[in-house]
Short mmCIF file of C-alpha atoms in Angstrom, two decimals:
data_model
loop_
_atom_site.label_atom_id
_atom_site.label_comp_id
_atom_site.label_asym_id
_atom_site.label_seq_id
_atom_site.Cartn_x
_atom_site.Cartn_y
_atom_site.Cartn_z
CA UNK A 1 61.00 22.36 39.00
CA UNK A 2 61.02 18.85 37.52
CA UNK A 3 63.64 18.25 34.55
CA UNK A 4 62.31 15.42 32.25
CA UNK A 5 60.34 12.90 32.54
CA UNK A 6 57.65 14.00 30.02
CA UNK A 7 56.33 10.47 28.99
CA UNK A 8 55.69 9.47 32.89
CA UNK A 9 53.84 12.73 33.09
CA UNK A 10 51.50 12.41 30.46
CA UNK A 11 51.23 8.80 31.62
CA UNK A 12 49.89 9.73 35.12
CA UNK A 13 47.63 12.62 33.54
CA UNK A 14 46.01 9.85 31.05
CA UNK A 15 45.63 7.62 34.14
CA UNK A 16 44.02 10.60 35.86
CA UNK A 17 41.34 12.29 32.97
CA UNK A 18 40.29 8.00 32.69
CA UNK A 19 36.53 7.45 32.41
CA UNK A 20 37.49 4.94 35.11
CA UNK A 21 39.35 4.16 38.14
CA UNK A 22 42.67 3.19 37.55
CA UNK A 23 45.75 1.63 39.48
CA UNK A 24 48.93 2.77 38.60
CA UNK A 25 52.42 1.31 40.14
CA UNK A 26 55.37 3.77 40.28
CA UNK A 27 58.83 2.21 40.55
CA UNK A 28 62.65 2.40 40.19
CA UNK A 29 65.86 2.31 41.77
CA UNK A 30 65.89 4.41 45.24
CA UNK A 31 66.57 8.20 44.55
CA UNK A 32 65.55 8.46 41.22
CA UNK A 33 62.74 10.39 41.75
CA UNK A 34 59.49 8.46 42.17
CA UNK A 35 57.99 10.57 45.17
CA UNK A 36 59.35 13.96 43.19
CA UNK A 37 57.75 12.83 40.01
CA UNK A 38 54.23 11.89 41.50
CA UNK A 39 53.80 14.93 43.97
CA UNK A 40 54.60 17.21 41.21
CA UNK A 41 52.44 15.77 38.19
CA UNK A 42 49.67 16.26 40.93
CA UNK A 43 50.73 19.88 42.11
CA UNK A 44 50.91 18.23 45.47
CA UNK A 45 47.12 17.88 45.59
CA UNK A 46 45.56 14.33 46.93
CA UNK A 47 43.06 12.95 48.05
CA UNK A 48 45.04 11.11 50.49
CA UNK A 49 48.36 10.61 50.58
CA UNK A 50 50.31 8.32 52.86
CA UNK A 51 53.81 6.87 53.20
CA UNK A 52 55.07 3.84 54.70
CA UNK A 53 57.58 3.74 57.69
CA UNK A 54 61.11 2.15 57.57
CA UNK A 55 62.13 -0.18 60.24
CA UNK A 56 58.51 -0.22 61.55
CA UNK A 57 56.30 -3.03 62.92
CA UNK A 58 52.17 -3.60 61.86
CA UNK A 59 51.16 -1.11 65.49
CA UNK A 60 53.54 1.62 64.14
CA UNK A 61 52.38 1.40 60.55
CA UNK A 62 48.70 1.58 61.59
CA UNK A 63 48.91 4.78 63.84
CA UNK A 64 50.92 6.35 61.08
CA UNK A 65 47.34 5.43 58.67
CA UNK A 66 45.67 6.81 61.32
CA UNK A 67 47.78 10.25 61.51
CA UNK A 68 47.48 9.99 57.37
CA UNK A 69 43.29 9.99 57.59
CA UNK A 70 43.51 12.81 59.71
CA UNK A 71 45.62 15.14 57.72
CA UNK A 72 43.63 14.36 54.65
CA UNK A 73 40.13 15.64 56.67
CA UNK A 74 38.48 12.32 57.81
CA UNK A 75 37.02 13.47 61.85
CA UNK A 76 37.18 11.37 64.83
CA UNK A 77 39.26 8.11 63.76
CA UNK A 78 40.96 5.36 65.80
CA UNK A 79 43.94 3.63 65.44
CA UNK A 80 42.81 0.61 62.93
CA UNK A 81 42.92 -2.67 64.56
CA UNK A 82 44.36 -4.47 61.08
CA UNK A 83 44.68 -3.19 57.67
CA UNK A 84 41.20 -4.54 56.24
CA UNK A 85 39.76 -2.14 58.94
CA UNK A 86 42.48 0.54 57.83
CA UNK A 87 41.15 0.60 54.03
CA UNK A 88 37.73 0.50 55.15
CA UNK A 89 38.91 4.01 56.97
CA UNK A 90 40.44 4.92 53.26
CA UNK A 91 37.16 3.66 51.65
CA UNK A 92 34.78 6.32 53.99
CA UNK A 93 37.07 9.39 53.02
CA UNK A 94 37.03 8.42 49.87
CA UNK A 95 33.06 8.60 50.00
CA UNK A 96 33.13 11.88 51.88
CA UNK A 97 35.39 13.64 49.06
CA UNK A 98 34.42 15.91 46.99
CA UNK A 99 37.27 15.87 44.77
CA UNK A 100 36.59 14.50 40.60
CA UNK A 101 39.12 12.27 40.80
CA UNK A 102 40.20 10.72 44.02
CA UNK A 103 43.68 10.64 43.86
CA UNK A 104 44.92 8.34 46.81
CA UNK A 105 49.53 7.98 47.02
CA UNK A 106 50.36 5.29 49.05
CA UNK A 107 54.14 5.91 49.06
CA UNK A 108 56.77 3.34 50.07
CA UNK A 109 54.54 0.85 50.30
CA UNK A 110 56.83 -2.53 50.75
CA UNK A 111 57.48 -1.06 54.41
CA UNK A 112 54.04 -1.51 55.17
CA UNK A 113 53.80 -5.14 54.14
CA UNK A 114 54.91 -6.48 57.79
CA UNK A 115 55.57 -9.94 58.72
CA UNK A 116 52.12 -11.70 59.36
CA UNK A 117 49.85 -8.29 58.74
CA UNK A 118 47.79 -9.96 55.56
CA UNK A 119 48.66 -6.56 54.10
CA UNK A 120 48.64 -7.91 50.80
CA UNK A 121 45.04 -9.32 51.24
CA UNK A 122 43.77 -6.17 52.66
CA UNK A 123 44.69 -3.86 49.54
CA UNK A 124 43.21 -6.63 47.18
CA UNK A 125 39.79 -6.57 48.63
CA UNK A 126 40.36 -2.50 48.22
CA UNK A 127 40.61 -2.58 45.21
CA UNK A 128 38.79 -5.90 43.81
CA UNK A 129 35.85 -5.23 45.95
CA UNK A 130 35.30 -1.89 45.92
CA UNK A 131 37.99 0.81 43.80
CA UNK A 132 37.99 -0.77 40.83
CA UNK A 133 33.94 -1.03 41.22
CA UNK A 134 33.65 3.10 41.08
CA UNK A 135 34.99 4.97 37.97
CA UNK A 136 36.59 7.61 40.33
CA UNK A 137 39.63 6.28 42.28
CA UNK A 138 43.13 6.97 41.13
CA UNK A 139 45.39 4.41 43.00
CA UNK A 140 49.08 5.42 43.04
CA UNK A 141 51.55 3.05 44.94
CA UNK A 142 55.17 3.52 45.36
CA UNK A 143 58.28 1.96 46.85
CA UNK A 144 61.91 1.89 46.12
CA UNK A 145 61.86 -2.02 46.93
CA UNK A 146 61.26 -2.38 43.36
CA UNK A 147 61.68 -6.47 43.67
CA UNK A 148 58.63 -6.22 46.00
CA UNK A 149 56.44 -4.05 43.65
CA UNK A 150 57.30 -6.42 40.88
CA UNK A 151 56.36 -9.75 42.93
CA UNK A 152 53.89 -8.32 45.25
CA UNK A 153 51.61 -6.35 42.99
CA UNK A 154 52.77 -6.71 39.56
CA UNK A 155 53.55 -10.36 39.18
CA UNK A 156 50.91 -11.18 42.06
CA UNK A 157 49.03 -14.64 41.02
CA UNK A 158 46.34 -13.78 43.38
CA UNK A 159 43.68 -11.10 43.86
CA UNK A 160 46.31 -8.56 42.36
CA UNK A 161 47.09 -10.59 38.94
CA UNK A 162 46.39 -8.12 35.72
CA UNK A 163 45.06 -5.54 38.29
CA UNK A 164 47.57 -2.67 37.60
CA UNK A 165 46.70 -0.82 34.93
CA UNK A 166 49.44 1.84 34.61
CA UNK A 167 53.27 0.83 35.14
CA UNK A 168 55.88 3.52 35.11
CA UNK A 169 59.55 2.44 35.80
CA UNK A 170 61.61 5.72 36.43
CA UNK A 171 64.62 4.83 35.05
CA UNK A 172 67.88 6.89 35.91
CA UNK A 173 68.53 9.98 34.02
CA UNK A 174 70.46 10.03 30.62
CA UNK A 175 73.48 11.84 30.08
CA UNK A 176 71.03 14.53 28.09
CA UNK A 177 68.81 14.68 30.52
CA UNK A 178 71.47 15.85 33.38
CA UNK A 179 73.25 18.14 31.13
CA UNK A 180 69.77 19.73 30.78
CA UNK A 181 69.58 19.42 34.61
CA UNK A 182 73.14 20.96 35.60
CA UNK A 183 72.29 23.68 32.53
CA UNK A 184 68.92 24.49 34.83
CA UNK A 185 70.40 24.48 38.07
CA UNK A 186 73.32 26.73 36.54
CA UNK A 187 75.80 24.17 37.55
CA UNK A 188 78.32 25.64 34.95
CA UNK A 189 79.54 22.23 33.64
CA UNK A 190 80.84 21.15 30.06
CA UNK A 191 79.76 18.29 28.91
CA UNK A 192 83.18 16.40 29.81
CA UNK A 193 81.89 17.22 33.38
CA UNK A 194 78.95 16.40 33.03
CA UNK A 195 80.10 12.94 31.31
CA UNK A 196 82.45 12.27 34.68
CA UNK A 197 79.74 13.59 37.12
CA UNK A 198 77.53 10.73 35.67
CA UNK A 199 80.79 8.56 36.06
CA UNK A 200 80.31 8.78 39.85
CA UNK A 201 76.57 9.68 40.32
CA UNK A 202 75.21 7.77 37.76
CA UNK A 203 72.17 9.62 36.59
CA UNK A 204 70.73 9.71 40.41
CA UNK A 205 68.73 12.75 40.97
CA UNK A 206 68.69 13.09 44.23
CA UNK A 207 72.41 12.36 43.99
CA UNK A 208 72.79 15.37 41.67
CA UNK A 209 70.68 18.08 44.01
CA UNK A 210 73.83 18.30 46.46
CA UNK A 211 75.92 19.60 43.60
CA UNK A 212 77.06 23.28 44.73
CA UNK A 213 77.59 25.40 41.79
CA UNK A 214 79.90 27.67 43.51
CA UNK A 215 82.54 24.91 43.74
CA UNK A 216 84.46 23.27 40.88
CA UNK A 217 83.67 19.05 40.15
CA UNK A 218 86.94 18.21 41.77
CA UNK A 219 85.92 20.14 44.98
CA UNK A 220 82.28 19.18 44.76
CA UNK A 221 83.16 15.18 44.87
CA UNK A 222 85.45 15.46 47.49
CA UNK A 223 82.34 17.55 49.10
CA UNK A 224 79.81 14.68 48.89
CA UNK A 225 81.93 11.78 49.37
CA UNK A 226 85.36 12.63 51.36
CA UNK A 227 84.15 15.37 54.17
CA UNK A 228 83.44 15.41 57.59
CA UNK A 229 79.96 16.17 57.01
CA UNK A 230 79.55 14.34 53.45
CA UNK A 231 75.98 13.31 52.34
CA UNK A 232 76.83 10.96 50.98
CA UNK A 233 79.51 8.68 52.50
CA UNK A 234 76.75 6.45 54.71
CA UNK A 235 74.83 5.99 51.51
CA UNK A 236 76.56 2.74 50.63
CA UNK A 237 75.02 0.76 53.79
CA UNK A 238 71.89 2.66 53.94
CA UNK A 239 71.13 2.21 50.30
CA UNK A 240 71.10 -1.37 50.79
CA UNK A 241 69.35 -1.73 54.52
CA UNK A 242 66.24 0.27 52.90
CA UNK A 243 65.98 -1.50 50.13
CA UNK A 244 66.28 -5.05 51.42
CA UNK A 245 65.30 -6.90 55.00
CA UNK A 246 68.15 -8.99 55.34
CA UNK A 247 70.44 -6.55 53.15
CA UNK A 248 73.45 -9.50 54.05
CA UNK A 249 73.66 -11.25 51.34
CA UNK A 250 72.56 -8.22 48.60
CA UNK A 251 75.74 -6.56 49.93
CA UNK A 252 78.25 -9.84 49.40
CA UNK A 253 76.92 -9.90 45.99
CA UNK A 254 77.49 -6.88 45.26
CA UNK A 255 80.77 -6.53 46.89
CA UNK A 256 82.50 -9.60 45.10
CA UNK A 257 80.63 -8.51 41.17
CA UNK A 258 82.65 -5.35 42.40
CA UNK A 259 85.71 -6.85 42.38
CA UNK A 260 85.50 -8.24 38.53
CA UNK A 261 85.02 -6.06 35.78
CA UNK A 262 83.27 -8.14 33.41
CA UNK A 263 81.36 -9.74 35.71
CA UNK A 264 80.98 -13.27 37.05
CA UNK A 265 78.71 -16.76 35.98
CA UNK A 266 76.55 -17.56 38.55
CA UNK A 267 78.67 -20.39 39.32
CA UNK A 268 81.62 -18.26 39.67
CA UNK A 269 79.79 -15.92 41.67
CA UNK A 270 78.86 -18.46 43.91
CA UNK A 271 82.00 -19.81 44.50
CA UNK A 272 84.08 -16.60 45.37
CA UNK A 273 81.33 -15.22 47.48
CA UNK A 274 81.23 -18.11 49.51
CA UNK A 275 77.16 -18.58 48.57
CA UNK A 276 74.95 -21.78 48.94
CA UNK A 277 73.00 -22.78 45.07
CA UNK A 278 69.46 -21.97 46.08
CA UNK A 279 66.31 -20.40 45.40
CA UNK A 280 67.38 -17.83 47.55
CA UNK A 281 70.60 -16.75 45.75
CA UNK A 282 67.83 -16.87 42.37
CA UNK A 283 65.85 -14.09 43.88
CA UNK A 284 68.69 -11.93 45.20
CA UNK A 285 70.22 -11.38 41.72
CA UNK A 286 66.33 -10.84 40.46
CA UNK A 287 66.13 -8.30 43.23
CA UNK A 288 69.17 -6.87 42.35
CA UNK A 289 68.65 -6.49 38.98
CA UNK A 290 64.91 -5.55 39.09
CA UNK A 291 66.66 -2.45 41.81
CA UNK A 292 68.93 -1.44 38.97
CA UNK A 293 72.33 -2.34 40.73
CA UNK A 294 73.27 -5.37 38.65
CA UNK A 295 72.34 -6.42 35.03
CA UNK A 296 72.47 -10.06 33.76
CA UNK A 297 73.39 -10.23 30.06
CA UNK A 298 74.22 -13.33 27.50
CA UNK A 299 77.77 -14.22 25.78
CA UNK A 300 77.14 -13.97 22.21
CA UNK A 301 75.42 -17.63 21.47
CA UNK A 302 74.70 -18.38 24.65
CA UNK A 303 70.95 -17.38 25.02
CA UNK A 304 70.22 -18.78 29.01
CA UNK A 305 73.36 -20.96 30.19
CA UNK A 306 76.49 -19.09 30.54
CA UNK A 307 74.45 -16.05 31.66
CA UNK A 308 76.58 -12.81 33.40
CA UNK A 309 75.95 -10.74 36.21
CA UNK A 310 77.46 -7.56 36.33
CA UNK A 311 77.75 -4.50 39.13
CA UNK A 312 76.36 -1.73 36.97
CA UNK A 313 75.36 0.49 39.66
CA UNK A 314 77.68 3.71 39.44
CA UNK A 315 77.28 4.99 43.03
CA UNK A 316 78.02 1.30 44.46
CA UNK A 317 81.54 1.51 41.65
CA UNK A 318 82.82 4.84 43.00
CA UNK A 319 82.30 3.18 46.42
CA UNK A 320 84.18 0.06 45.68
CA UNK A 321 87.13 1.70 43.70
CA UNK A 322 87.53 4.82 45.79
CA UNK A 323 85.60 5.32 48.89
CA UNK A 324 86.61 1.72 50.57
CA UNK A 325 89.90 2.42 50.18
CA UNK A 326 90.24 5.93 52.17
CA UNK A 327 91.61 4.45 55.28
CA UNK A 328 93.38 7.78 56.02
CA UNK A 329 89.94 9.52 55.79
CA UNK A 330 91.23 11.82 53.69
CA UNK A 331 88.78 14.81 53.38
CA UNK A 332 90.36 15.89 49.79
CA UNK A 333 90.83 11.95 48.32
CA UNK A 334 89.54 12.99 45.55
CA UNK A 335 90.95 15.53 44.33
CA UNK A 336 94.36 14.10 45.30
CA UNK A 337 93.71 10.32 42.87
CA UNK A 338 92.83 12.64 39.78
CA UNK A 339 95.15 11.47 37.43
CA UNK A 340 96.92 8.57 39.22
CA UNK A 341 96.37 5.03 37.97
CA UNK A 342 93.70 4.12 39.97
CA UNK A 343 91.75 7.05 38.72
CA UNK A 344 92.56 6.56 35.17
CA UNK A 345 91.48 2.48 35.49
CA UNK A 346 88.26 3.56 37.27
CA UNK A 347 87.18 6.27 34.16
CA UNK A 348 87.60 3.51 32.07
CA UNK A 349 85.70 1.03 33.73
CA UNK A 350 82.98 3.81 34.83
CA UNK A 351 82.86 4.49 30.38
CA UNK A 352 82.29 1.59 29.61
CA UNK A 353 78.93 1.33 32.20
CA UNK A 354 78.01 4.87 30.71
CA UNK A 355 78.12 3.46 27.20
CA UNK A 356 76.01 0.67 28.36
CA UNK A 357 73.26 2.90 29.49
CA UNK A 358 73.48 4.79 26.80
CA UNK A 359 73.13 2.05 23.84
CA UNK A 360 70.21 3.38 22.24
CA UNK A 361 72.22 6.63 21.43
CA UNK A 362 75.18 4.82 20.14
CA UNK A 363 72.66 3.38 17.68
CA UNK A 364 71.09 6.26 16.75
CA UNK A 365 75.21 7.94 16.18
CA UNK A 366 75.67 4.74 14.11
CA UNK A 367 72.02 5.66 12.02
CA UNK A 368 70.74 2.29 12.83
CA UNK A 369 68.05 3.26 15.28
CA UNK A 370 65.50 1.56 13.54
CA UNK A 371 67.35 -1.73 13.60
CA UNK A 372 66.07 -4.68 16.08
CA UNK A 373 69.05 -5.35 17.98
CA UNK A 374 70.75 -7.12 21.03
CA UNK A 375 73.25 -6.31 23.62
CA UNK A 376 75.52 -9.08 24.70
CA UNK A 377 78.99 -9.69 25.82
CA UNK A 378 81.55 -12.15 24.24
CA UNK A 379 85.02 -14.20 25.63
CA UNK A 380 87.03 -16.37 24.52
CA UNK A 381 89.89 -18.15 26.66
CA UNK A 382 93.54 -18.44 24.74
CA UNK A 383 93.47 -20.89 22.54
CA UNK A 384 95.12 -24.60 23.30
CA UNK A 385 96.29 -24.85 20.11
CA UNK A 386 99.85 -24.80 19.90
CA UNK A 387 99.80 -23.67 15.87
CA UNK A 388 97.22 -21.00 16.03
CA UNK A 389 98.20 -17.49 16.62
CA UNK A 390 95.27 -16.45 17.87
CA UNK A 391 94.99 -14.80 21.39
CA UNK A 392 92.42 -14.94 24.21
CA UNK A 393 89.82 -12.13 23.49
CA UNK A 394 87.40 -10.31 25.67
CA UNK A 395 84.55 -7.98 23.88
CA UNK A 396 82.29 -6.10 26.50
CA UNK A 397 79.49 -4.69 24.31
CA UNK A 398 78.21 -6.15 21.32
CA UNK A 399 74.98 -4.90 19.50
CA UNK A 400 74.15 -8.19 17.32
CA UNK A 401 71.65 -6.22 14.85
CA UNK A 402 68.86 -8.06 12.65
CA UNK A 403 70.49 -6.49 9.72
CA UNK A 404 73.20 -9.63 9.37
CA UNK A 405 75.64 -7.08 11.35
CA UNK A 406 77.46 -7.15 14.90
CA UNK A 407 79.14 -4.16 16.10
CA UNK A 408 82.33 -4.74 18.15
CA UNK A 409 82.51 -1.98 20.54
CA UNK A 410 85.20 -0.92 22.07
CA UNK A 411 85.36 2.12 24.53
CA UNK A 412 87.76 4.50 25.31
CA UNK A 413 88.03 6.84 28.11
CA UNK A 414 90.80 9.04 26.34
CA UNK A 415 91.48 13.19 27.01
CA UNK A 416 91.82 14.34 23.18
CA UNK A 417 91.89 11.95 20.16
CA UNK A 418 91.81 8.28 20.63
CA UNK A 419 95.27 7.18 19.10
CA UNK A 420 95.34 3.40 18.07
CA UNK A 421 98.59 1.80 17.47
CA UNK A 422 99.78 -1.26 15.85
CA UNK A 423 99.24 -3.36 18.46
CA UNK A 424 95.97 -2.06 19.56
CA UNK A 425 94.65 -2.66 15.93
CA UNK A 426 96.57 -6.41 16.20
CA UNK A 427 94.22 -7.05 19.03
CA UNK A 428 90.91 -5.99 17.62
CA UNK A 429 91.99 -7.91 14.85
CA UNK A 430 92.36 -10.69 16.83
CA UNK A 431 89.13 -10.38 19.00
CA UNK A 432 86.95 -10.23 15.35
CA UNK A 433 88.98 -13.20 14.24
CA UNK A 434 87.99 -15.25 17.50
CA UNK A 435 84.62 -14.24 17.40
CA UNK A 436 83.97 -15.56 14.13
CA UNK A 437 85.88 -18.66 14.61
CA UNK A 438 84.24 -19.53 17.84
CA UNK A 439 80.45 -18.42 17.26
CA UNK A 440 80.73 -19.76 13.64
CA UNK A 441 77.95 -16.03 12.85
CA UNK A 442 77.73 -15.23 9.29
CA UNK A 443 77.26 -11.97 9.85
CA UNK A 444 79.38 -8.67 8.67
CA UNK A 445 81.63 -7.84 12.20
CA UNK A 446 82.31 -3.96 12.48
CA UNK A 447 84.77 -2.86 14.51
CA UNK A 448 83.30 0.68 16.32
CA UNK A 449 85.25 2.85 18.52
CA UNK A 450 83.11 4.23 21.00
CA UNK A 451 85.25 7.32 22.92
CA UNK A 452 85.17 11.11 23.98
CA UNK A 453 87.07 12.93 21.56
CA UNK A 454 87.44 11.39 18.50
CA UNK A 455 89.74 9.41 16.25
CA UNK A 456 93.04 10.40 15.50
CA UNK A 457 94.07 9.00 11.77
CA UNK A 458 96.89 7.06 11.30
CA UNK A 459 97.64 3.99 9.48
CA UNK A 460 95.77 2.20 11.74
CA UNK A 461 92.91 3.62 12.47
CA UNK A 462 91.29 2.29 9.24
CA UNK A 463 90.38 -0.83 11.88
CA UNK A 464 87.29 1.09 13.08
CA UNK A 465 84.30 1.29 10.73
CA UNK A 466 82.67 4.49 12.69
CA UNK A 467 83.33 6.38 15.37
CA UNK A 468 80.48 7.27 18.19
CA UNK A 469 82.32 10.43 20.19
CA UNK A 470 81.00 11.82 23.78
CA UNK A 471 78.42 14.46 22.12
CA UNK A 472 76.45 11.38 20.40
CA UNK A 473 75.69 10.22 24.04
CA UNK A 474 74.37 13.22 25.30
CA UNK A 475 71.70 13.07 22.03
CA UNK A 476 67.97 12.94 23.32
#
């Protein structure tokens, strides 16, 4: 049963009732759901269907074509000698179907684009020279190297340029969306648990199908990360390897944005990670952030120079805070760090990312869902000035709206009402007064509290404008 992802659906069924033939590119970070998504919006019913080999060189990929023809009915076939020859093999099945639509899923295709094959050049003349001539081929292609998909096929300035007609990136679940998948799978979880579920999992899936709903969260983490047999503890290194040839330098970029919570210029990033200014480190951190694992976002006035890069991926977080630091192996970790500082640091670092997914709701809670808007992040260093009494300041969210308004959002983690005192309100105080000073806006500043329970009122708590609580994020 497939939870969601009724836009994509309809999508692939417009591409597929098309008075033509149509190519459509499926993509998003690994897990999420691509292959699920496709093989069930087609009942599992294709014309051909075909995935790519990990690890594999152009001989292996070819016999696995080969195997691929045979399965889908086409008699008497040899291994191909290149891939031209291998879509000319696609091209006479194709002709002896009798199928409406021919529905061909080429699945994980960046594995199949081996050094020196002319891949690339093969599927073009496919589909230049012959697909896109007939009004009956569906082309589906898929990959989890979504940095490949993107330069390969979608940005290609060859053959392929403006030849996709369909793109569907399948993002991660929202919040809603799991709640509705935990409620499905009877999973038995509130919507706190849910909330810190997505603090660890992110909204991953696959990630989510090892859940056991005969064991509490507590017991279920410890389950999938901190076991003998845990599913997930190799994912770290394997998530990267698949996604990336040389997964080196993907992994020391990660690893140092893990270390900084607010993230890192690319000058700074480049300096503590011990990486060389190049071309090279400019298409990491696009391949990073096209794969979902980091974001790049502006300082408040600061459009292109100034830029930050940020570790948003939750799975890779957990790893970093919790996992890499189990050097006793400790099969019930866990369970044993819930409540202990390092656990109560992580949930509010792991908030704040969930907030950031989850903007669009926060806007909606605030009833300015209509309003053109702009996420960016804001800091400001202590001031020099011996006579001013203002502080350093550090915003990590702020939606600058087209309505002459910029919420400052600040996000709590908290267990029952958020309490603020007087020196909590000092300090928002102190990060509005900065901003203005320092960005010179005209705009109205809000201060919004963004947290799970509420607001508890006290003299202070007149700083905050609104309040966004946990149950607004879960909204559709």
């Amino acid at each position: 049963m497939i939870i969601g992802r009724e836009k994509e659906i309809e999508r692939l069924r417009e591409a597929y009732e098309s008075d033509y033939s149509e190519f459509v590119a499926v993509y998003g970070r690994r897990r999420v759901g691509k292959t699920f998504l496709v093989r069930e919006a087609f009942n599992y019913q294709f014309t051909f269907q075909h995935a790519g080999l990990a690890n594999s060189n152009m001989k292996q990929q070819l016999a696995a074509w080969r195997l691929s023809l045979k399965d889908a009915g086409l008699e008497k076939v040899n291994v191909p000698r290149n891939w031209l020859d291998a879509f000319d093999l696609l091209k006479a099945l194709i002709k002896q179907s009798a199928d409406k639509k021919k529905v061909v899923f080429i699945d994980e295709m960046p594995w199949m684009d081996t050094k020196r094959s002319e891949f690339i050049s093969a599927l073009e003349h496919f589909w230049n020279c012959w697909a896109s001539a007939r009004k009956d081929v569906l082309l589906i292609i898929c990959g989890s190297s979504t940095s490949w998909i993107i330069n390969k096929v979608i940005k290609n300035h060859g053959g392929l340029h403006n030849r996709v007609t369909y793109q569907l990136h399948l993002k991660q679940f929202t919040l809603a969306e799991c709640y509705t998948y935990a409620s499905a799978n009877k999973l038995g979880m509130t919507q706190r648990q849910v909330l810190e579920c997505y603090m660890v999992l992110g909204g991953v899936p696959f990630y989510w199908s090892f859940l056991d709903r005969r064991l509490g969260l507590a017991q279920n983490i410890d389950r999938l990360f901190f076991s003998d047999d845990a599913p997930l503890k190799d994912e770290y290194h394997n998530l990267y390897s698949s996604l990336f040839r040389e997964p080196e330098p993907y992994i020391k970029v990660v690893s140092t944005l893990g270390k900084k919570k607010c993230g890192m210029t690319r000058e700074e990033l480049v300096g503590a990670a011990g990486l060389q200014e190049s071309g090279k480190l400019t298409r990491i951190l696009e391949d990073l952030q096209y794969c979902g694992f980091i974001r790049k976002y502006h300082m408040l006035g600061k459009k292109v120079k100034g830029s930050v890069f940020q570790l948003t991926d939750f799975y890779t977080l957990f790893y970093f805070r919790f996992m890499h630091y189990n050097a006793q192996s400790d099969s019930k970790f866990w369970s044993r760090s819930v409540g202990t500082p390092i656990y109560n640091v992580w949930c509010g670092l792991a908030f704040e990312r969930v907030c950031l997914m989850h903007v669009e709701q926060i806007k909606d809670a605030l009833s300015i869902g209509g309003v053109m808007s702009s996420e960016a992040s804001w800091y400001s260093s202590p001031s020099a000035d011996a006579t001013s009494v203002a502080k350093g300041a550090q915003i990590d969210l702020l939606i600058d709206r087209n309505d002459d308004v910029i919420d400052v959002c600040e996000m709590k983690y908290y267990a029952g009402e958020y309490v603020v005192s007087e020196d909590e309100e000092r300090k928002i105080e102190n990060r509005i007064l900065r901003l203005r000073e320092e960005t010179s806006t005209k705009k109205a500043i809000h201060a919004i509290l963004v947290t799970t329970e509420g607001l508890k009122h006290n003299p202070h708590a007149a700083v905050f404008q609104s309040v966004v609580v946990m149950k607004d994020l879960f909204r559709e």
